[in-house]
XYZ file of N, CA and C in Angstrom:
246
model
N 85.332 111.711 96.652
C 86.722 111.300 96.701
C 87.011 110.398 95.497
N 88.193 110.573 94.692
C 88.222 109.985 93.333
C 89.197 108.919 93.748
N 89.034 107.352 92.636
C 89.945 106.202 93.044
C 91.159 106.832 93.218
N 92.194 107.415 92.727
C 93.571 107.797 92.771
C 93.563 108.763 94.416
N 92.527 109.312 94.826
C 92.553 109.780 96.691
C 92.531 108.447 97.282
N 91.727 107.991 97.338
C 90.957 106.194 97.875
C 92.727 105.558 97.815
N 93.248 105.730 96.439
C 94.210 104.187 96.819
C 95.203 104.998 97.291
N 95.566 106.237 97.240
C 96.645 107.090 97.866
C 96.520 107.270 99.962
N 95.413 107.168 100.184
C 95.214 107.041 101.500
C 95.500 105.121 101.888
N 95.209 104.682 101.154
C 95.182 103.360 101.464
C 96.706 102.570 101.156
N 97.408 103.225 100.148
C 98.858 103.371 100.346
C 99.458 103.539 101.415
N 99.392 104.249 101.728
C 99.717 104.965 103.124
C 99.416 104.222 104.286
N 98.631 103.837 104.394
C 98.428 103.071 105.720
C 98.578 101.591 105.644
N 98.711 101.000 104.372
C 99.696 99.789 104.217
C 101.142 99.496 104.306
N 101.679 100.729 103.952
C 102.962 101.526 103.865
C 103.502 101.090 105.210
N 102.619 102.001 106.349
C 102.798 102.287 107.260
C 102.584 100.854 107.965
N 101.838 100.253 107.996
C 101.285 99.323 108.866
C 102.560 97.851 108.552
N 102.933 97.722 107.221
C 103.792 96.643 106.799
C 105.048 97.233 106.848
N 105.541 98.483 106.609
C 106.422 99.043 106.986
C 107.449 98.421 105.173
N 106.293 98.315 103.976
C 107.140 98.108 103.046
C 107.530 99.418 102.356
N 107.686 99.830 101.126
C 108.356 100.823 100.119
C 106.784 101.487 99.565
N 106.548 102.427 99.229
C 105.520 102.709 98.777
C 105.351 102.347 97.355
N 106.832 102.416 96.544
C 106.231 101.688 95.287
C 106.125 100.161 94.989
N 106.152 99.743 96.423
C 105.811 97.935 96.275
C 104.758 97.858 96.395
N 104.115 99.076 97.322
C 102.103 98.679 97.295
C 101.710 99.612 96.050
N 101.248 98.756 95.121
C 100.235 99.268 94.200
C 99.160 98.143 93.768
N 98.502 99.106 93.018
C 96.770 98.604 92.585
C 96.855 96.749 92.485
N 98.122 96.394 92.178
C 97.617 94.638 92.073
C 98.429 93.853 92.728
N 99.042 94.689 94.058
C 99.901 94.239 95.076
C 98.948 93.093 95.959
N 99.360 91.905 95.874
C 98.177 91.138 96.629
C 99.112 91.129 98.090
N 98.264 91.393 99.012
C 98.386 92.060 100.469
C 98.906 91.058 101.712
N 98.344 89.758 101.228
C 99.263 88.267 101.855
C 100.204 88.133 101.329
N 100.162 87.911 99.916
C 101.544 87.090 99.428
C 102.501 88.459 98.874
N 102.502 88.960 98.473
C 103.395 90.143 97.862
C 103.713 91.066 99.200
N 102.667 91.144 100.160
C 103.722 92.081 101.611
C 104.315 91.310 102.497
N 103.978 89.581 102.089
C 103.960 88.736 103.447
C 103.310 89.135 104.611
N 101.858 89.666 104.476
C 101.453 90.624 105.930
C 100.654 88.858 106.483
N 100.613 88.973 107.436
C 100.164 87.814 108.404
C 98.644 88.397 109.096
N 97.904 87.688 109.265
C 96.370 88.104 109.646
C 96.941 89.488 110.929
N 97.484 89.556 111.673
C 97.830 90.628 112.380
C 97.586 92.001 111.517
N 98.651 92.103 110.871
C 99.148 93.037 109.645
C 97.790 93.398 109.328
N 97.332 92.254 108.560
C 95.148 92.451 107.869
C 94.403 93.158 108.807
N 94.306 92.786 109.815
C 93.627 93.551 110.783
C 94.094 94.760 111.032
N 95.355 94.561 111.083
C 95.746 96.503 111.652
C 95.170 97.052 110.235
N 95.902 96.735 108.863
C 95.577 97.612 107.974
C 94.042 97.809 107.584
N 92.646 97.067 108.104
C 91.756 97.067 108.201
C 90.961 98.569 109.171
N 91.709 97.725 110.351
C 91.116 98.899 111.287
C 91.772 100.957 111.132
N 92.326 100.963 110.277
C 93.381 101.848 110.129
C 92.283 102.471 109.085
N 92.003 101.532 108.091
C 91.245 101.812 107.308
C 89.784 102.361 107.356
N 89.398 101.634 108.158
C 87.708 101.763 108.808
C 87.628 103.173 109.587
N 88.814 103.436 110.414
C 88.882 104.827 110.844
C 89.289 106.096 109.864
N 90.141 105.791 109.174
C 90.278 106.733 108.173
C 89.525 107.078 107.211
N 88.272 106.312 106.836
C 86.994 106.334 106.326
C 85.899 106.563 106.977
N 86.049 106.067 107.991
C 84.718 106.393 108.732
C 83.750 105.600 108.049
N 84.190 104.370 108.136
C 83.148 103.132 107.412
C 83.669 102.103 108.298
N 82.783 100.631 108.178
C 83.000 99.198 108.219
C 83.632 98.223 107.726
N 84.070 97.267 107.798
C 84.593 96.311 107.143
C 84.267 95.092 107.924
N 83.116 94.336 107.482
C 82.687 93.236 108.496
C 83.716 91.974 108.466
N 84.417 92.143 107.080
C 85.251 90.781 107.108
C 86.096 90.689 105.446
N 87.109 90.258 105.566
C 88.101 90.708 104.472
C 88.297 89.663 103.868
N 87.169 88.860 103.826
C 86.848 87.608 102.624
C 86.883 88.664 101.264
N 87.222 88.615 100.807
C 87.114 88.966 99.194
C 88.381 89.622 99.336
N 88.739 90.224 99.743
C 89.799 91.350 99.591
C 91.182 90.816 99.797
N 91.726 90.549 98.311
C 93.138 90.277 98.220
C 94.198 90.903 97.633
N 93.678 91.837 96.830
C 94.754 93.328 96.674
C 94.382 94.627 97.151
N 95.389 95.471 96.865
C 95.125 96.886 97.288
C 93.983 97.384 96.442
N 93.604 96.647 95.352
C 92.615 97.255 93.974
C 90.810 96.743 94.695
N 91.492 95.496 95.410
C 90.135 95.060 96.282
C 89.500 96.180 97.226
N 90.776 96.769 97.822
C 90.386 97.286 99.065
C 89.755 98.468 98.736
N 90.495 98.969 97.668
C 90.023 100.544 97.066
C 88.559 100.251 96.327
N 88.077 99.396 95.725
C 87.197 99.595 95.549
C 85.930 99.164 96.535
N 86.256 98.150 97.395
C 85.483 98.380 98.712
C 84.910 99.584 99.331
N 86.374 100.165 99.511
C 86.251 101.965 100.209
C 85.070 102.382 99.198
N 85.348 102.704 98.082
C 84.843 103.738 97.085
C 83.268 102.915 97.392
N 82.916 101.953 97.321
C 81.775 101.609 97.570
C 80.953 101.708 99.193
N 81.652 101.940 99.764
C 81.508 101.924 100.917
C 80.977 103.569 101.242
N 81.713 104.238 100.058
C 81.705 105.710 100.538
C 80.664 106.354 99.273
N 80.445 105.504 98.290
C 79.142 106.017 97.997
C 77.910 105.415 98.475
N 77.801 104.201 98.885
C 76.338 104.127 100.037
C 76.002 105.018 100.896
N 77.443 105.374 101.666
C 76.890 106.737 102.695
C 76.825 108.255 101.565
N 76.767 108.500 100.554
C 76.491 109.683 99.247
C 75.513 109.692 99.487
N 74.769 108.024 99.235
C 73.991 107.628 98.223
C 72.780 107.865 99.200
């Protein structure tokens, strides 16, 4: 799956979950302050995520843009390649 699939699924379910514009979430959209999402919001768009990957996310310390999250995924999804 190439970064531009990764942040296009992950669009989408930020989209969906914050209920903002799709061209307000992009690659250096920081996900607190630029969606106003509230730890609720983090978690849904987390768990949304973890299922749509079919991966983990033990904890969303590091992850403060959409560019965070995508490359999480992409790492996440070549350990299970790998």
């Amino acid at each position: 799956m190439t970064n531009d699939e990764i942040f296009s699924k992950v669009q989408a379910i930020i989209v969906d979950q914050t209920g903002e514009d799709d061209d307000k979430v992009t690659m250096t959209t920081n996900i607190k302050q630029d969606l106003d999402a509230d730890s609720l919001d983090i978690f849904e768009v987390i768990n949304e995520i973890e299922d749509e990957f079919d991966i983990k996310i033990e904890t969303e310390e590091g992850i403060e843009t959409v560019s965070d999250l995508v490359t999480f995924v992409e790492k996440q999804l070549a350990k299970e390649q790998g």
